[in-house]
Amino acid sequence: MLDIAEELHRWVEQGRVFAVATVVAVGGSAPRQPGAALAVDSEGTAIGSVSGGCVEGAVYDLCVQALEDGRTVVERFGYSDEDAFAVGLTCGGVIDILVTPVRGGVFPAAVAAAATGEAAALARITAGPEELMGRALLVRPDGSYEGALGGHPELDRTAAGEARAMLDAGRTGTVEIGEDGSRCGQPLTLLVESSVPAPRMIVFGAIDFAAALVRVGKFLGYHVTVCDARPVFATPARFPEADEVVVEWPHRYLESTEVDGRTVLCVLTHDAKFDVPLLQAALKLPVAYVGAMGSRRTHEDRNERLRGVGVTELELARLRSPIGLDLGARTPEETALSIGAEIVANRRGGSGASLTGAHTPIHHDGPREPDGRIGSVA
């Protein structure tokens, strides 16, 4: 649901009554992952998507029905070749949809947090006793929470702990706990949707390729920073779509700014006096991706220089250089697409190979959970 939080926040402020359908479980080649949502208000206006079009009409009708009768339901949609006109997923996957009428509770606070970029997690019961279905908690990073799931007194505390752990990791996915708050007893399934600030992309080198990469980074949902030591090039006028433009030596800026496990670092300077101290620092950080531009000759020379300042072979193995996937790119825009594609493949576990003729999964949306379900990284 948090993927459409900005629009839902406006609906809440306008006093609209609405129902939300949320993907809570997937199997096979499903088009959307847990957390994807479609909402319908009392006037029939719809926003969002749960399937990319396959079952939107049927889910829309479920939302209208929920607004009429006030009931929370879970509906499964899958592929069937028995009836060519049956509602289902043409991709062959299976999705479970939780449909909930929204009338107060923690939902307004949850969409407000997501719309403003505040860290919070929404935990909802998606499988269990009928009387508990759809009940929700809003969990903050400090472990405090709003709302109540009902049932055993320990249930809220246990659910909040599980949701906080997923929020710390920036993950959206499902978790099972017992109805009494332990790992025993009748099982409940919680969908935990984490709302976290956008991941960072830091582009080092204020060149024309950087301008194209900024646009790709914004398109992919990153908070994009451009950094260069040369004030004549590092200007907001040259990078109007960047969230910030910093004039500083790259390695000094990297040492002073905050990064995390979702941050991607793109080094486009291909100048040893910038690259070596920057990559020496970058390859020691727990970031998601470090890529550096340059020819294969530049790459080999740079690696030797990095070894010379003490960078280990294990650290060098993290470096994506030459940066990007082999698309035959030449223009700045094509190169930016190549870099963006490699970042996505790295994030989702894709091979980067053509899907034509391949026998690999189409969707790689995060590490598999111990029970085989797939979680996603927000």
XYZ file of C-alpha atoms in Angstrom:
378
model
C 0.000 0.000 0.000
C 2.844 2.381 0.726
C 3.775 2.472 -2.976
C 0.779 4.782 -3.554
C 1.129 6.633 -0.251
C 1.400 10.157 -1.669
C -1.960 9.961 -3.426
C -3.576 8.137 -0.497
C -2.298 10.855 1.840
C -4.115 13.432 -0.299
C -7.259 11.307 -0.149
C -7.032 11.161 3.656
C -6.582 14.925 3.883
C -9.607 15.399 1.606
C -11.696 13.130 3.833
C -12.306 10.508 1.147
C -13.527 7.030 2.027
C -11.654 4.296 0.186
C -10.664 0.635 0.073
C -7.193 -0.723 -0.620
C -6.253 -3.999 -2.314
C -2.699 -5.098 -1.536
C -0.596 -7.952 -2.901
C 0.264 -10.031 0.181
C 1.775 -13.183 -1.349
C 3.076 -14.244 -4.743
C 4.047 -17.441 -6.483
C 5.685 -18.102 -9.810
C 6.138 -15.319 -12.339
C 3.865 -12.739 -10.722
C 4.081 -9.201 -12.170
C 3.979 -7.294 -8.849
C 5.525 -8.091 -5.477
C 4.064 -7.967 -1.931
C 3.079 -4.427 -1.019
C 1.876 -3.402 -4.496
C -1.570 -1.872 -4.155
C -4.662 -0.560 -5.895
C -7.086 1.800 -4.131
C -10.658 2.768 -5.009
C -12.589 5.619 -3.374
C -16.339 5.959 -2.870
C -16.635 7.918 -6.131
C -15.079 5.070 -8.117
C -11.685 6.715 -8.669
C -8.826 4.187 -8.803
C -5.078 4.530 -8.354
C -2.253 2.000 -8.339
C -1.939 -1.514 -9.692
C -1.689 -5.054 -8.355
C -1.012 -7.020 -11.530
C -0.027 -4.744 -14.376
C -3.503 -5.106 -15.850
C -4.324 -8.826 -15.700
C -6.829 -8.768 -12.827
C -7.319 -5.051 -12.165
C -11.004 -5.138 -13.121
C -11.821 -7.951 -10.708
C -9.818 -6.342 -7.908
C -11.563 -3.021 -8.547
C -14.907 -4.793 -8.028
C -13.636 -6.310 -4.771
C -12.725 -2.839 -3.502
C -16.192 -1.517 -4.400
C -17.734 -4.470 -2.557
C -15.542 -3.807 0.499
C -16.738 -0.211 0.576
C -20.337 -1.459 0.532
C -20.162 -4.206 3.145
C -17.142 -3.135 5.222
C -15.582 -6.605 5.114
C -11.916 -7.483 4.751
C -11.240 -10.384 2.376
C -8.327 -12.228 0.804
C -8.709 -13.370 -2.804
C -6.327 -15.539 -4.833
C -5.755 -15.019 -8.545
C -3.836 -17.482 -10.696
C -3.540 -18.787 -14.229
C -6.106 -21.257 -15.551
C -6.282 -22.662 -19.083
C -9.630 -24.337 -18.380
C -11.601 -21.181 -19.179
C -10.191 -18.752 -21.715
C -12.376 -15.963 -20.288
C -11.589 -16.565 -16.619
C -9.978 -13.789 -14.615
C -6.348 -14.695 -13.986
C -2.697 -13.933 -14.553
C -1.532 -14.555 -18.085
C 2.062 -14.714 -16.839
C 1.327 -18.018 -15.095
C 1.890 -16.757 -11.557
C -0.328 -16.646 -8.481
C -1.060 -13.644 -6.254
C -3.052 -13.288 -3.040
C -4.816 -9.935 -2.620
C -5.901 -8.462 0.729
C -8.836 -6.070 0.274
C -9.514 -3.734 3.193
C -11.942 -0.829 3.625
C -10.012 2.045 5.214
C -11.845 3.864 7.960
C -9.348 5.471 10.308
C -7.034 3.322 12.421
C -3.299 3.565 11.741
C -3.652 3.894 7.961
C -3.700 7.726 7.863
C -0.505 7.864 9.941
C 1.115 5.164 7.787
C 0.459 6.910 4.484
C 1.505 10.257 5.975
C 4.835 8.763 7.077
C 5.463 7.202 3.666
C 4.404 10.328 1.773
C 6.836 12.510 3.744
C 9.768 10.085 3.600
C 9.599 9.174 7.277
C 10.844 5.727 8.281
C 7.991 3.499 9.471
C 6.613 0.001 8.933
C 2.992 -1.041 8.467
C 2.301 -4.588 9.697
C -1.023 -6.200 8.768
C -2.477 -9.644 9.427
C -3.012 -11.326 6.066
C -3.662 -14.932 7.157
C -5.188 -16.207 10.380
C -8.529 -16.054 12.204
C -11.159 -14.160 10.214
C -11.806 -11.672 13.008
C -8.141 -10.553 12.939
C -7.738 -10.196 9.171
C -6.471 -6.810 8.066
C -5.719 -5.501 11.556
C -2.653 -3.318 11.564
C 0.215 -1.820 13.543
C 2.341 1.171 12.586
C 5.876 0.638 13.888
C 8.533 3.350 14.269
C 12.337 2.896 14.088
C 12.612 3.200 17.890
C 10.250 0.250 18.348
C 7.216 2.271 19.439
C 3.969 1.433 17.708
C 0.362 2.502 17.184
C -2.702 0.350 16.691
C -3.601 -3.124 17.889
C -3.862 -6.542 16.294
C -6.146 -8.000 18.958
C -5.900 -11.498 20.321
C -3.209 -12.359 22.873
C -1.591 -9.438 24.766
C 1.870 -10.454 23.545
C 0.850 -10.429 19.888
C 1.308 -6.679 19.381
C 4.714 -6.668 21.053
C 5.993 -9.609 19.018
C 4.616 -8.229 15.745
C 6.179 -4.830 16.452
C 9.554 -6.477 17.056
C 9.383 -8.394 13.788
C 8.292 -5.288 11.884
C 11.062 -3.194 13.405
C 13.666 -5.740 12.285
C 12.358 -5.586 8.718
C 12.228 -1.793 8.859
C 15.871 -1.685 9.962
C 16.735 -3.675 6.815
C 14.432 -1.591 4.599
C 12.542 -4.733 3.573
C 8.949 -5.473 2.614
C 7.749 -9.047 2.959
C 5.872 -11.543 5.129
C 6.627 -13.156 8.477
C 4.806 -15.819 10.478
C 4.216 -15.713 14.229
C 1.849 -17.501 16.592
C -1.518 -16.035 17.492
C -0.363 -15.791 21.106
C 2.717 -13.793 20.119
C 5.099 -16.752 20.218
C 6.326 -19.104 17.519
C 3.800 -21.639 18.783
C 0.045 -21.801 18.533
C -2.160 -21.033 15.554
C 0.000 -19.242 12.977
C -0.613 -15.728 11.752
C 0.973 -14.215 8.665
C 1.969 -10.569 8.746
C 2.705 -8.453 5.712
C 5.266 -5.849 6.745
C 5.644 -2.872 4.408
C 8.683 -0.730 5.149
C 8.698 2.948 4.298
C 12.266 4.237 4.225
C 13.929 7.277 2.647
C 14.979 6.841 -0.971
C 18.339 5.072 -1.433
C 21.267 7.253 -2.413
C 23.114 7.389 -5.716
C 26.309 9.433 -5.565
C 27.776 10.305 -8.959
C 31.401 11.437 -8.845
C 32.509 13.473 -11.844
C 30.490 16.387 -13.246
C 30.654 15.332 -16.901
C 28.033 14.958 -19.633
C 27.688 11.235 -18.852
C 26.856 12.222 -15.260
C 23.957 14.408 -16.401
C 22.396 11.437 -18.203
C 23.047 9.143 -15.222
C 21.328 11.612 -12.897
C 18.175 11.299 -14.985
C 18.347 7.501 -14.921
C 19.000 7.521 -11.170
C 15.975 9.690 -10.503
C 13.871 7.447 -12.748
C 14.956 4.435 -10.672
C 13.927 6.166 -7.443
C 17.305 7.241 -6.065
C 18.158 10.430 -4.203
C 20.983 11.598 -6.499
C 24.039 13.617 -5.522
C 26.666 14.864 -7.982
C 30.121 15.543 -6.537
C 33.164 17.084 -8.237
C 36.122 19.112 -6.994
C 35.840 21.563 -9.901
C 33.346 24.378 -9.166
C 33.128 25.448 -12.796
C 31.580 22.070 -13.688
C 29.727 21.119 -10.497
C 26.819 23.549 -10.703
C 23.048 23.131 -10.220
C 22.539 24.696 -13.650
C 24.363 21.795 -15.307
C 22.531 19.187 -13.202
C 19.034 20.571 -12.602
C 17.540 17.140 -11.899
C 20.076 16.231 -9.180
C 18.871 16.447 -5.581
C 22.153 18.087 -4.625
C 25.403 19.174 -6.270
C 28.517 19.209 -4.083
C 31.832 20.902 -4.783
C 34.429 18.880 -2.897
C 37.212 16.401 -3.469
C 35.337 13.124 -3.968
C 37.148 11.089 -1.298
C 36.699 13.845 1.273
C 33.001 14.089 0.554
C 32.594 10.318 0.771
C 34.330 10.278 4.148
C 31.972 12.941 5.511
C 28.593 11.880 4.111
C 26.220 9.109 5.225
C 25.919 5.912 3.193
C 24.241 2.576 3.867
C 23.688 -0.854 2.381
C 21.426 0.544 -0.364
C 23.788 3.304 -1.542
C 25.295 3.106 -5.041
C 28.534 4.902 -5.929
C 29.270 5.708 -9.571
C 32.780 6.992 -10.271
C 32.879 8.721 -13.669
C 35.983 10.865 -13.225
C 38.442 8.310 -14.743
C 41.323 10.420 -13.447
C 43.785 8.711 -11.101
C 44.181 11.685 -8.788
C 40.434 11.512 -8.054
C 39.771 7.798 -8.572
C 42.453 6.210 -6.406
C 41.759 7.916 -3.049
C 38.024 7.743 -3.726
C 37.931 4.036 -4.557
C 40.359 3.246 -1.758
C 37.717 4.587 0.625
C 34.644 3.372 -1.275
C 35.666 -0.284 -1.477
C 35.841 -0.502 2.318
C 32.290 0.748 2.818
C 29.216 -1.512 3.190
C 27.445 -0.028 0.164
C 25.391 -1.854 -2.475
C 27.417 -1.005 -5.558
C 30.714 0.620 -6.564
C 31.319 1.180 -10.279
C 34.048 3.097 -12.084
C 34.182 4.376 -15.669
C 37.159 3.897 -17.951
C 38.664 1.778 -20.700
C 40.043 -1.670 -19.966
C 43.527 -0.169 -20.023
C 42.420 2.476 -17.516
C 40.872 -0.259 -15.418
C 44.097 -2.288 -15.277
C 46.194 0.766 -14.480
C 43.749 1.861 -11.793
C 43.741 -1.583 -10.190
C 47.544 -1.549 -9.967
C 47.454 1.869 -8.351
C 44.835 0.661 -5.883
C 46.916 -2.384 -5.000
C 49.808 -0.018 -4.450
C 47.908 1.853 -1.735
C 46.855 -1.321 0.062
C 43.502 -2.234 -1.488
C 43.054 -5.995 -1.154
C 42.029 -8.425 -3.886
C 38.784 -9.085 -2.007
C 38.008 -5.371 -2.043
C 38.919 -5.070 -5.727
C 36.503 -7.896 -6.519
C 33.663 -5.592 -5.443
C 34.542 -3.001 -8.085
C 32.357 -2.960 -11.215
C 34.799 -1.723 -13.820
C 34.465 -0.899 -16.624
C 31.122 0.270 -15.293
C 27.834 -0.932 -16.787
C 26.485 -3.826 -18.833
C 27.599 -4.571 -22.389
C 24.894 -2.844 -24.442
C 27.245 -1.476 -27.060
C 26.504 1.967 -25.584
C 28.155 5.077 -27.049
C 26.116 8.161 -26.179
C 25.826 9.514 -22.614
C 22.202 8.384 -22.484
C 23.025 4.858 -23.698
C 25.897 4.653 -21.213
C 23.664 5.817 -18.378
C 21.147 3.130 -19.342
C 23.960 0.560 -19.265
C 24.998 1.664 -15.769
C 21.421 1.756 -14.519
C 20.822 -1.743 -15.878
C 23.852 -3.086 -14.025
C 22.706 -1.444 -10.793
C 19.270 -3.049 -11.122
C 20.771 -6.461 -11.963
C 23.075 -6.189 -8.950
C 20.215 -5.151 -6.688
C 17.782 -7.824 -7.838
C 20.164 -10.695 -8.497
C 19.755 -10.698 -12.282
C 22.377 -12.097 -14.643
C 22.276 -9.260 -17.166
C 21.821 -11.813 -19.960
C 19.094 -11.595 -22.605
C 15.832 -13.248 -21.519
C 15.350 -14.642 -25.029
C 16.295 -18.302 -24.971
C 17.241 -18.181 -21.276
C 15.870 -20.588 -18.686
C 16.240 -18.296 -15.708
C 13.523 -16.561 -13.633
C 12.250 -13.294 -15.102
C 11.730 -11.681 -11.708
C 14.562 -11.519 -9.141
C 13.029 -9.490 -6.320
C 15.253 -10.120 -3.355
C 16.586 -13.068 -1.384
C 14.342 -16.028 -0.762
C 13.071 -16.463 2.763
C 13.705 -19.780 4.582
C 10.194 -20.941 3.653
C 10.760 -20.241 -0.041
C 8.833 -16.986 -0.284
C 10.475 -13.977 -1.857
C 10.910 -10.745 0.022
C 11.695 -7.412 -1.625
C 14.060 -4.587 -0.720
C 12.400 -1.176 -0.518
